[in-house]
CSV table of C-alpha atoms in Angstrom, one decimal:
chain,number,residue,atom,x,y,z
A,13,UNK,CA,20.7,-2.9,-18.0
A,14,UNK,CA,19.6,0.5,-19.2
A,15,UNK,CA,16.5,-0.4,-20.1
A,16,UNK,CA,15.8,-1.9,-16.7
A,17,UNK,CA,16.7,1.2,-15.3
A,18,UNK,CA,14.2,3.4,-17.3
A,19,UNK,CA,11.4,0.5,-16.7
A,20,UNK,CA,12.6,1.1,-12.9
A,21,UNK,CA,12.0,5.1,-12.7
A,22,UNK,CA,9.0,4.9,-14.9
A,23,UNK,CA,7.3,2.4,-12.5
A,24,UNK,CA,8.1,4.8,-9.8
A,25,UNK,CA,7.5,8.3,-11.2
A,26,UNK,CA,4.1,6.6,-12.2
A,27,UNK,CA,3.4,5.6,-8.6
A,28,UNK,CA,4.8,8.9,-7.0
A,29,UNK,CA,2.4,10.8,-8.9
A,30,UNK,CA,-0.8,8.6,-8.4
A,31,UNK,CA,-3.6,10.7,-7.3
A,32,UNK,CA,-5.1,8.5,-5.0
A,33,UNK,CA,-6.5,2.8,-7.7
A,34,UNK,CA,-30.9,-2.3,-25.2
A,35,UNK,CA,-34.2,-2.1,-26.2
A,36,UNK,CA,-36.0,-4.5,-23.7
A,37,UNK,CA,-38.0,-3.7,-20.9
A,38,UNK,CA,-37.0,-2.5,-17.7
A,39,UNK,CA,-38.2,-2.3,-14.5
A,40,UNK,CA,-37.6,0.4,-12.1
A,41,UNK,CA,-36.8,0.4,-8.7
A,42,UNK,CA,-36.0,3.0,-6.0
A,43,UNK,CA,-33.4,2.6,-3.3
A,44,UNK,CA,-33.4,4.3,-0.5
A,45,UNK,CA,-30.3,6.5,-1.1
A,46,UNK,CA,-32.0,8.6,-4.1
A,47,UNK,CA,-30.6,5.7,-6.1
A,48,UNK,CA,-32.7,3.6,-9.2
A,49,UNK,CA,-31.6,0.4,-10.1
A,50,UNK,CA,-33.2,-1.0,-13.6
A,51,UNK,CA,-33.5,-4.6,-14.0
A,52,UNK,CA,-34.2,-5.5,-17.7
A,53,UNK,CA,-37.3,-8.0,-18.2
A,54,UNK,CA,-34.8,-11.0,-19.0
A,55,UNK,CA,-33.3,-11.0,-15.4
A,56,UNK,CA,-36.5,-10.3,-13.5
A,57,UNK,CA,-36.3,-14.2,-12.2
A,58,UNK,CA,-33.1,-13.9,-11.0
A,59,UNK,CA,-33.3,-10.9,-8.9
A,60,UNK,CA,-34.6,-9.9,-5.2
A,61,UNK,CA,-37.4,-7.7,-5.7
A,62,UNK,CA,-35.9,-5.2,-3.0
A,63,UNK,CA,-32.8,-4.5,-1.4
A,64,UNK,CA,-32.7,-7.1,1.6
A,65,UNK,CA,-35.6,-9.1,0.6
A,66,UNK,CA,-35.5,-12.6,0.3
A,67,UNK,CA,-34.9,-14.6,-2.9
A,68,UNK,CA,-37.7,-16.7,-3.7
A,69,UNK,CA,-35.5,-18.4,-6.2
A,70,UNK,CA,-32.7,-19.4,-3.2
A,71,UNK,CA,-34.6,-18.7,0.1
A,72,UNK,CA,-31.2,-16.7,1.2
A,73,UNK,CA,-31.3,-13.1,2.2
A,74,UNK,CA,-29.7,-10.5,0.2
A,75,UNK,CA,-26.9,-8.4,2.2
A,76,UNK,CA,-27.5,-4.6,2.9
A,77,UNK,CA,-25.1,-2.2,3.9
A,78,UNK,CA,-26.7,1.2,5.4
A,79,UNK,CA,-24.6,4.0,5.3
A,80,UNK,CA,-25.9,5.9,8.2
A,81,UNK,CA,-24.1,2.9,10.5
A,82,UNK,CA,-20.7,5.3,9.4
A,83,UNK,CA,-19.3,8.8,10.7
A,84,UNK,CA,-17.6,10.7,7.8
A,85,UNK,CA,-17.6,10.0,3.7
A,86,UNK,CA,-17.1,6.0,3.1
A,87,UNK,CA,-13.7,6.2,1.0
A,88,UNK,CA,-14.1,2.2,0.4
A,89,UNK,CA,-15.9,-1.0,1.4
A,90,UNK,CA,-13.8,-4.4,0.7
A,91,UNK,CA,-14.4,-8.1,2.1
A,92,UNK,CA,-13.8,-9.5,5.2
A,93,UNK,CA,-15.5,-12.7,5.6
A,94,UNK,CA,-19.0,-14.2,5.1
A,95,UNK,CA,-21.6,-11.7,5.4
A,96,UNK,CA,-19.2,-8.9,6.8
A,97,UNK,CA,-17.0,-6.3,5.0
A,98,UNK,CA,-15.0,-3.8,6.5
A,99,UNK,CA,-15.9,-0.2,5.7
A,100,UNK,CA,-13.5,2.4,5.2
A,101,UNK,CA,-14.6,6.5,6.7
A,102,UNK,CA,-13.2,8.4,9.6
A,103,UNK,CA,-12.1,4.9,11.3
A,104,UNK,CA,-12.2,1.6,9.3
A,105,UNK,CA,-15.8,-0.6,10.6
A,106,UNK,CA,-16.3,-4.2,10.6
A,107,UNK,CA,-19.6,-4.1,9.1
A,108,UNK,CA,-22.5,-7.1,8.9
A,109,UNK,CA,-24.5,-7.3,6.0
A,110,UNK,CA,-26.8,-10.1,6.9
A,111,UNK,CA,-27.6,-8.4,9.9
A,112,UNK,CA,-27.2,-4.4,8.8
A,113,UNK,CA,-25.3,-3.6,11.7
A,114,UNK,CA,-21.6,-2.8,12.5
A,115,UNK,CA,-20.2,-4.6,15.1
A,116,UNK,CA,-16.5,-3.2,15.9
A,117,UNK,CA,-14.3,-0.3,14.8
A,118,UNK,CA,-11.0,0.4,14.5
A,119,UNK,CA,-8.9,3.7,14.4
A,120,UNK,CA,-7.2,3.3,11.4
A,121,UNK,CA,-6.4,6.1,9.0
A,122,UNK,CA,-5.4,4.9,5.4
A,123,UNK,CA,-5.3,6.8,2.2
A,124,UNK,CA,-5.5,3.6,-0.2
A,125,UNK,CA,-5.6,-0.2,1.9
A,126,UNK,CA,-6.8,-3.7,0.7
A,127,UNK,CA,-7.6,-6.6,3.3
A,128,UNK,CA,-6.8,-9.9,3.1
A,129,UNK,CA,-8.5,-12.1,5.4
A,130,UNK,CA,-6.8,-15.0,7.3
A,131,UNK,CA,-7.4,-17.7,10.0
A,132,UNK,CA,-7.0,-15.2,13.3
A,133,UNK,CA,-8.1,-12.1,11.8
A,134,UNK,CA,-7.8,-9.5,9.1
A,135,UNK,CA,-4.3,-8.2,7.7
A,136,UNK,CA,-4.9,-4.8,6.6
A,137,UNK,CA,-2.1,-2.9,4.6
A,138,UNK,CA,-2.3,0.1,2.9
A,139,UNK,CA,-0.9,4.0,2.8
A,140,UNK,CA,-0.7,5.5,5.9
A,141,UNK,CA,-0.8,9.1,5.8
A,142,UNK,CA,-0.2,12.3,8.1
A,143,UNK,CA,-3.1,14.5,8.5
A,144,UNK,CA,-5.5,11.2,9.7
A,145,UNK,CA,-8.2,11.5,7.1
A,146,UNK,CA,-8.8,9.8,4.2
A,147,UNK,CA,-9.7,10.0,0.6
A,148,UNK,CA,-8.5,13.2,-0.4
A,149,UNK,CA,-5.5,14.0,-2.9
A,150,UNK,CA,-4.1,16.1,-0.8
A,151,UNK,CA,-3.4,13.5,2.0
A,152,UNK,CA,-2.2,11.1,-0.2
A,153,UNK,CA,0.9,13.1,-1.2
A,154,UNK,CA,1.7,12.9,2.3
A,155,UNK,CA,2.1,9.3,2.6
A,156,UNK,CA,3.9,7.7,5.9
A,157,UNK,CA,4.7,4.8,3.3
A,158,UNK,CA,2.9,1.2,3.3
A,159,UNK,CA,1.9,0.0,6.3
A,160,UNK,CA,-0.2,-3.4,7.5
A,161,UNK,CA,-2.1,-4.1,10.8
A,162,UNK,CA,-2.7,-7.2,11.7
A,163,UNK,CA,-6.0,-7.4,13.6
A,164,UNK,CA,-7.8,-10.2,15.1
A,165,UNK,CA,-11.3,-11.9,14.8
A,166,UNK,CA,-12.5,-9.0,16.9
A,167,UNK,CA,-10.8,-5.9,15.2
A,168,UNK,CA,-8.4,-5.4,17.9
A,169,UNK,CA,-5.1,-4.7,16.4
A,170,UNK,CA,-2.3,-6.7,17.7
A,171,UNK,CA,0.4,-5.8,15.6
A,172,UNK,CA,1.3,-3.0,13.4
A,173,UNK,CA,4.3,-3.2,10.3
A,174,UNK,CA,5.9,-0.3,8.9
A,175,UNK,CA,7.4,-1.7,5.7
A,176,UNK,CA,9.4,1.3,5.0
A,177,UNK,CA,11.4,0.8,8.2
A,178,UNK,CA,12.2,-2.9,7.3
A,179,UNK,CA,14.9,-2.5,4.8
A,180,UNK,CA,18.0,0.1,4.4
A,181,UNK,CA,18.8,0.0,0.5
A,182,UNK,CA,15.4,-1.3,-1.0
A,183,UNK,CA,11.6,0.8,-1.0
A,184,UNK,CA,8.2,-0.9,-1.5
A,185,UNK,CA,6.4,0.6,-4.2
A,186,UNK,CA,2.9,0.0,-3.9
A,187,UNK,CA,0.7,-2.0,-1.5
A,188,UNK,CA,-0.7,-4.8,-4.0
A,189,UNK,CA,2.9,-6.3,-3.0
A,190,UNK,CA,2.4,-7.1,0.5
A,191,UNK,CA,0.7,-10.6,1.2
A,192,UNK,CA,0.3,-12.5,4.3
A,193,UNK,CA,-0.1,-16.6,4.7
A,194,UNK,CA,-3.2,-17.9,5.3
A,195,UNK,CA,-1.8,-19.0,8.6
A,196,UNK,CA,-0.8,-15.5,9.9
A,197,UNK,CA,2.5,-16.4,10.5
A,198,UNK,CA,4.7,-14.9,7.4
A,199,UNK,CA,4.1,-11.6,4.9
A,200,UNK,CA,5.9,-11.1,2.0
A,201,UNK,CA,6.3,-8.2,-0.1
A,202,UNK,CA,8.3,-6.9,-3.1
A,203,UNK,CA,10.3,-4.3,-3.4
A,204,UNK,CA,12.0,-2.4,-6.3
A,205,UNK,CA,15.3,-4.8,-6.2
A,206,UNK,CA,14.2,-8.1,-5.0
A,207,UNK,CA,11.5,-9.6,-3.0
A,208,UNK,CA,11.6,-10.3,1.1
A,209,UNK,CA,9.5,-12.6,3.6
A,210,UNK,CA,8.9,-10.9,7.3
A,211,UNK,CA,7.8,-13.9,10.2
A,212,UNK,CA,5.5,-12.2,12.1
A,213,UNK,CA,6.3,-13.7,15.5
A,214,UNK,CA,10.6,-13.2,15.4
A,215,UNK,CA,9.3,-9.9,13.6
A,216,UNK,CA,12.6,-10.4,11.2
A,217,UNK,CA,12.9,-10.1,7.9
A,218,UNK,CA,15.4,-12.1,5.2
A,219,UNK,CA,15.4,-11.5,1.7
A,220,UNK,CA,13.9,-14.6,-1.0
A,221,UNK,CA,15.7,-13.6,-3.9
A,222,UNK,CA,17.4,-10.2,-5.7
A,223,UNK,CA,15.7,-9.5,-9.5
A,224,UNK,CA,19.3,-8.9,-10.5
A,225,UNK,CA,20.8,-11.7,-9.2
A,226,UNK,CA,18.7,-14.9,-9.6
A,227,UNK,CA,15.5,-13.4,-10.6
A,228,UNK,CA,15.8,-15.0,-13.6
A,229,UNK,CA,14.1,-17.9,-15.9
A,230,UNK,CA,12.8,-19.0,-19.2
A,231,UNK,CA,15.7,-16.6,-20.7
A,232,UNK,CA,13.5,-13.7,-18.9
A,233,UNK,CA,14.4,-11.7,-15.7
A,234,UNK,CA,12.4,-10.0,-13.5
A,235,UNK,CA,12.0,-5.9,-13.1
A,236,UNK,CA,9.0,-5.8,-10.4
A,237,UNK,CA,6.9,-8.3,-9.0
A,238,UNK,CA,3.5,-5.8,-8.4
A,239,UNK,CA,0.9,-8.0,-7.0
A,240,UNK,CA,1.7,-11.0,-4.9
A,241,UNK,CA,-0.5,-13.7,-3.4
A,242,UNK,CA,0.2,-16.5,-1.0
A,243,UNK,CA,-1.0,-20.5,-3.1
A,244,UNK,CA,0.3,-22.3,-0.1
A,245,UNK,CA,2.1,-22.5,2.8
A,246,UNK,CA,6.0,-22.4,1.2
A,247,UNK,CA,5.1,-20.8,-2.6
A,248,UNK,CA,3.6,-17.1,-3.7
A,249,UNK,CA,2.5,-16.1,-7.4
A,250,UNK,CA,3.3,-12.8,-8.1
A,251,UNK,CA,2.5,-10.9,-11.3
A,252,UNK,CA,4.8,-8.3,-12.6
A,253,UNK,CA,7.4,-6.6,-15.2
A,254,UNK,CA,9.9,-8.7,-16.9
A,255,UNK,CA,12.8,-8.7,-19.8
A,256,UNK,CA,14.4,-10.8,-22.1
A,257,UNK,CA,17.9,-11.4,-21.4
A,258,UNK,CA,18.6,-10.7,-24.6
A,259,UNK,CA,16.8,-7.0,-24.1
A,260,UNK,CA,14.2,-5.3,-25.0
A,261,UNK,CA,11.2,-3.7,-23.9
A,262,UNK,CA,9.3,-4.8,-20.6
A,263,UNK,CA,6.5,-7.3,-20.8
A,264,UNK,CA,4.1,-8.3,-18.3
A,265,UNK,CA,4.6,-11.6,-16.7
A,266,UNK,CA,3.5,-13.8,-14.1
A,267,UNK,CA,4.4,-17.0,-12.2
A,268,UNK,CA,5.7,-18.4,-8.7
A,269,UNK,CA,8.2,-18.6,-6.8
A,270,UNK,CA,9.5,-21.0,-3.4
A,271,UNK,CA,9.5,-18.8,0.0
A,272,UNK,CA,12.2,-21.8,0.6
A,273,UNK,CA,14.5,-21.9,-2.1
A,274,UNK,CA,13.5,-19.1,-4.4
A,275,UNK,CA,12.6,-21.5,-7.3
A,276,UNK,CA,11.3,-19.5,-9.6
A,277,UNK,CA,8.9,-19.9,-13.3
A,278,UNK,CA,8.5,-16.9,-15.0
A,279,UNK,CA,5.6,-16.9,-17.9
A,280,UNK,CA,5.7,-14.0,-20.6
A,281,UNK,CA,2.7,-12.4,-22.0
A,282,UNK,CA,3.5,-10.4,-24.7
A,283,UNK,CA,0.4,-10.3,-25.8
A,284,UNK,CA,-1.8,-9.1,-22.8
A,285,UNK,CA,-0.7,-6.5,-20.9
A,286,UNK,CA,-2.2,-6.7,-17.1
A,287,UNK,CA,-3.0,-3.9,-15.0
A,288,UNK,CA,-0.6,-5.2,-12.1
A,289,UNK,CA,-2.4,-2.7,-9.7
A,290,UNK,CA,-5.6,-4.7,-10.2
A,291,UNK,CA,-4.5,-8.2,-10.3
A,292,UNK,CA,-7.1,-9.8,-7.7
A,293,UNK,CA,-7.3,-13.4,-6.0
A,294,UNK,CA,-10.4,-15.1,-5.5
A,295,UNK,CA,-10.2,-18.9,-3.9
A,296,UNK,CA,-7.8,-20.5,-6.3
A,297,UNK,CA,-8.1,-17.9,-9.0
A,298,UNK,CA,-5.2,-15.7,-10.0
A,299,UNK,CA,-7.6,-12.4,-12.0
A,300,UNK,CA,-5.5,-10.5,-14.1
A,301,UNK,CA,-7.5,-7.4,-15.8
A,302,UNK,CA,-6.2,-6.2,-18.7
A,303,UNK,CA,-4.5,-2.2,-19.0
A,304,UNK,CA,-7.1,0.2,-19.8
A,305,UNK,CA,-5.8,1.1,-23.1
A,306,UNK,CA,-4.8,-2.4,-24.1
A,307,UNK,CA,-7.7,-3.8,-23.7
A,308,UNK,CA,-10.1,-5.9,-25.6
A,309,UNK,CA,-12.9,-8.0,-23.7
A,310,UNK,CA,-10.9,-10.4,-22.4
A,311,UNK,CA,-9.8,-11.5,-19.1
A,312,UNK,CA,-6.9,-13.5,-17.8
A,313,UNK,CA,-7.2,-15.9,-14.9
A,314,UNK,CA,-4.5,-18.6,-13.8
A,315,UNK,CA,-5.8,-21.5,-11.7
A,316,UNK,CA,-3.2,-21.5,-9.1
A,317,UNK,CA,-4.1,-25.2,-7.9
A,318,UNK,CA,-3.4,-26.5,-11.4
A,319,UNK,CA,-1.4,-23.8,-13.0
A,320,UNK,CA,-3.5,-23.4,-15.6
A,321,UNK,CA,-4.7,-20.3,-17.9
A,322,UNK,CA,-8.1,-19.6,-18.7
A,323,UNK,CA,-9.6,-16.5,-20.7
A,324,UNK,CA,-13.5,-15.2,-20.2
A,325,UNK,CA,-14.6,-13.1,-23.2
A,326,UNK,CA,-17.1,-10.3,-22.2
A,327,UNK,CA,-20.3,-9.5,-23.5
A,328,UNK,CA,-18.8,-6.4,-25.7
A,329,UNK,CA,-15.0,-6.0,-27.1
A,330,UNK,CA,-14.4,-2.5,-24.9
A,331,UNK,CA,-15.8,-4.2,-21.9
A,332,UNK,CA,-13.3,-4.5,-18.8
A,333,UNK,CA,-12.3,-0.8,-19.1
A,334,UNK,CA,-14.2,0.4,-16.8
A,335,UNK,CA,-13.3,-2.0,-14.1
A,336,UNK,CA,-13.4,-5.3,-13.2
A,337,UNK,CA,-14.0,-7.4,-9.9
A,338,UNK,CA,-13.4,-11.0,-8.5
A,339,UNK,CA,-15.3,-12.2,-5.7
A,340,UNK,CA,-13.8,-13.6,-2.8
A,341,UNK,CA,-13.9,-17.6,-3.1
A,342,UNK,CA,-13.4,-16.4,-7.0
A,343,UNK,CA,-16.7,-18.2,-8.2
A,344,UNK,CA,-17.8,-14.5,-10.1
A,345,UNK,CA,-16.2,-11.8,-12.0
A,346,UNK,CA,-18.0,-8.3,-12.4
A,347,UNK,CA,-17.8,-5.6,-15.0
A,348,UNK,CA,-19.1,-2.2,-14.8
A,349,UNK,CA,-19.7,-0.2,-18.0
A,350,UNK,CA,-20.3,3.5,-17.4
A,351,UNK,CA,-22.8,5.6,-19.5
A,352,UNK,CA,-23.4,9.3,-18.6
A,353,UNK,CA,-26.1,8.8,-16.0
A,354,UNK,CA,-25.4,5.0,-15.1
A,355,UNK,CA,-23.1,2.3,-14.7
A,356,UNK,CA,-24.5,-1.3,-15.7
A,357,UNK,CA,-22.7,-4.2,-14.1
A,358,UNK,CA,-22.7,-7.5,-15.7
A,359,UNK,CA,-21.9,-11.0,-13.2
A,360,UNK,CA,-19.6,-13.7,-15.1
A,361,UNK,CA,-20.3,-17.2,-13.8
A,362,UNK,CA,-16.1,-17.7,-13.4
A,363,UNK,CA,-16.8,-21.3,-14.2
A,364,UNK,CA,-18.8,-21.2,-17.4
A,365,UNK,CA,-17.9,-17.5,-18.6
A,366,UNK,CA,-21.1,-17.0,-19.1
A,367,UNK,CA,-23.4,-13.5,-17.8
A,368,UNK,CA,-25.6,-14.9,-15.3
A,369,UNK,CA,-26.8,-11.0,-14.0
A,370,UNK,CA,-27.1,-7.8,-15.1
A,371,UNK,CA,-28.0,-4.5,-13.3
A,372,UNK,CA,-27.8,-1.0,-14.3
A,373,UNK,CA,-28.0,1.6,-11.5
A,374,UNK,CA,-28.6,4.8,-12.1
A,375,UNK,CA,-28.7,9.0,-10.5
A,376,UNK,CA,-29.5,11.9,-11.5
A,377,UNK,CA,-26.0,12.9,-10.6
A,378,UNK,CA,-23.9,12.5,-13.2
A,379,UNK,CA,-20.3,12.9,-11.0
A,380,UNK,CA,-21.0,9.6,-9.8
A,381,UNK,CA,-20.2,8.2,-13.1
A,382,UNK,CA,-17.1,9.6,-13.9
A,383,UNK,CA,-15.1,7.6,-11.6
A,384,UNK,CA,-14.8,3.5,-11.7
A,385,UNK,CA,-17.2,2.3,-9.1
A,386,UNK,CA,-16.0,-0.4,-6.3
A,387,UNK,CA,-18.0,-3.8,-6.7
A,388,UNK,CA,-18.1,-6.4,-4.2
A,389,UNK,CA,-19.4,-9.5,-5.0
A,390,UNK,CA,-20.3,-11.8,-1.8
A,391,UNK,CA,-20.2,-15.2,-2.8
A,392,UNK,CA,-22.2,-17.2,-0.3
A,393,UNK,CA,-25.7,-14.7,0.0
A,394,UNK,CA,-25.2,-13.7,-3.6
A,395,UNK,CA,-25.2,-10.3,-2.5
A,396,UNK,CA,-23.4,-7.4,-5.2
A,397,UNK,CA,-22.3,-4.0,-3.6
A,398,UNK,CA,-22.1,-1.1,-5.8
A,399,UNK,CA,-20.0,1.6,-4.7
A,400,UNK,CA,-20.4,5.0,-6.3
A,401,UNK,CA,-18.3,8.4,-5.5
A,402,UNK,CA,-15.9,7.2,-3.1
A,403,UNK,CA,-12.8,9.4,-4.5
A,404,UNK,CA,-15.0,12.6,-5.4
A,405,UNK,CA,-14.6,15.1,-2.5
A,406,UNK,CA,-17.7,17.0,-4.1
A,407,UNK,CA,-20.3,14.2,-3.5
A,408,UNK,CA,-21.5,12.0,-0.7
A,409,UNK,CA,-20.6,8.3,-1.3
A,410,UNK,CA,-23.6,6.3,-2.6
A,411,UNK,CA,-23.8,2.3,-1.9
A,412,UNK,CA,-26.6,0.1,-3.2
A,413,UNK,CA,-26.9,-3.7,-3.0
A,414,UNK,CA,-28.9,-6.4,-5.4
A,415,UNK,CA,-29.2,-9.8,-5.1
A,416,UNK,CA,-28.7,-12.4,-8.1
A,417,UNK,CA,-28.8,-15.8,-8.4
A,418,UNK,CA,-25.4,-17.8,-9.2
């Protein structure tokens, strides 16, 4: 039990005191934001000549996303559906990329969010904060707490959720812990004792199950579940911190549990510790990165339709700790690797494991590689979206888009 308690307050002090999460030849191009992407000879087949052009390898047009369409720094991009992502500045914009064009806003003010598309709309959750801007460290001491938006097809809101006003003796930690059913109709989300399900029409909440009660299985029990992600109707996987029952240190873990009947699997992975603040969902794939300073050039992903494991070995053994990023119907992984004046990005077929693209963009600014980027990898155009500078005050955010060919 003491040991749980110390895994407990180090999760949270860690969270309370977040500040904001070759040789061949090359051929240069110019974007227009100041921006040069170099593609190496190898990959010249496979890639648009320009931004927006079309591919003459798959006759489909390659996203763009101008910034100029946006009032205020972009402080993120992420997927909505399709073509479309929503951009985070002074409001949050439902952005086209096929067509280059934003085509609604919303007046949302978040420090940190993610968005998970479902059938009506967009669920939104994220940390709300005081002062109404975004990005700055500053504003996100100052948190309201997690909150979600529910927002339909045509980025009205129609409801909004204040987590930290759903329970009296529990706190949600983080935002990665709040889900929402592909049919709209139920969210769940963890909290530091146990984990709860909220019904979006009654707008009640019940609790699934308490970690110290019957969180437990396969002689482990749970400390956190982290990141959660609906596989169905009536089941979530989460991934999270565990402990034997015998003792011991904390482990990472992952597995699912019944929104019914709180059934519950627990798998222990002592030997691959995953970021939980980065675990990802693409179609049926579970991505678990590694933690930056456990890592080795490997990835985790679970196949949540047949509850299997698989494991993609990058190119290079320290590759993965500089970020890594699942797209949307989960058909591609990305890495960035950072360099002094570039970040090169390498696409993983999620299939094969195999690198079917790399890019490397470059600046002359060096700040812009000092921070992770934000990659987002459009499945259906084959469209990539590079995201430089979004959490450095001193610098105007920088997005470029490339093509490639999956």
């Amino acid at each position: 039990m003491k040991t749980k308690f110390m895994c407990i307050m180090l999760i949270l002090a860690f969270a309370l005191n977040l500040s904001a999460c070759g040789n061949s030849q090359e051929n240069m191009k110019s974007s227009e934001n100041g921006i040069s992407i170099d593609v190496p000879q190898s990959e010249k087949d496979n890639t648009s000549e320009k931004t927006g052009s079309e591919s003459s390898d798959n006759n489909t047009k390659v996203g763009t996303v101008n910034d100029s369409a946006f009032s205020g720094k972009v402080s993120g991009c992420y997927y909505a559906d399709g073509n479309r992502i929503i951009v985070a500045a002074d409001k949050l914009y439902l952005y086209d990329t096929g067509k280059s064009e934003t085509i609604a806003s919303a007046d949302i003010f978040l420090n940190e969010l993610c968005v998970q598309p479902y059938s009506d709309g967009y669920f939104i959750v994220g940390e709300e904060n005081v002062s109404g801007s975004t990005g700055s460290f500053a504003t996100a001491q100052s948190s309201n707490g997690i909150k979600g938006y529910l927002l339909n097809k045509d980025f009205v809101v129609k409801n909004t959720i204040s987590f930290s006003g759903l329970l009296n003796d529990d706190f949600v930690l983080q935002m990665a812990s709040v889900t929402i059913s592909q049919d709209g109709k139920q969210i769940a989300f963890g909290g530091l004792q146990g984990l709860y399900l909220y019904d979006t029409s009654s707008q009640k909440v019940h609790a699934i199950l308490n970690y110290s009660e019957n969180g437990r299985a396969n002689n482990m029990e749970i400390v956190t579940m982290d990141s959660l992600a609906f596989t169905g109707d009536k089941t979530l996987t989460y991934v999270g911190m565990g402990i034997s029952s015998n003792g011991g240190d904390g482990v990472s873990v992952y597995g699912t549990v019944s929104t019914d009947n709180a059934s519950l699997s627990i798998t222990k992975k002592a030997d691959y510790e995953v970021d939980v603040e980065e675990v990802q969902k693409g179609g049926n794939l579970l991505v678990m990165p590694q933690s930056f300073n456990k890592n080795n050039g490997t990835l985790l992903m679970l196949d949540t339709a047949s509850n299997t494991e698989k494991k993609i070995t990058f190119s290079g053994s320290s590759e993965g700790k500089d970020g890594v990023f699942c797209s949307e119907q989960g058909n591609y992984v990305a890495t960035s690797i950072l360099g002094e004046s570039s970040v090169t990005i390498n696409i993983y077929d999620t299939a094969s494991g195999k690198v079917i693209h790399t890019e490397t963009v470059k600046d002359n600014n060096s700040s812009y590689f000092q921070r992770v980027p934000q990659i987002l990898i459009l499945d259906e155009s084959g469209t990539c979206i590079v995201v430089l500078g979004r959490g450095i005050s001193e610098v105007s955010t920088l997005i470029t888009t490339f093509g490639f060919k999956g």
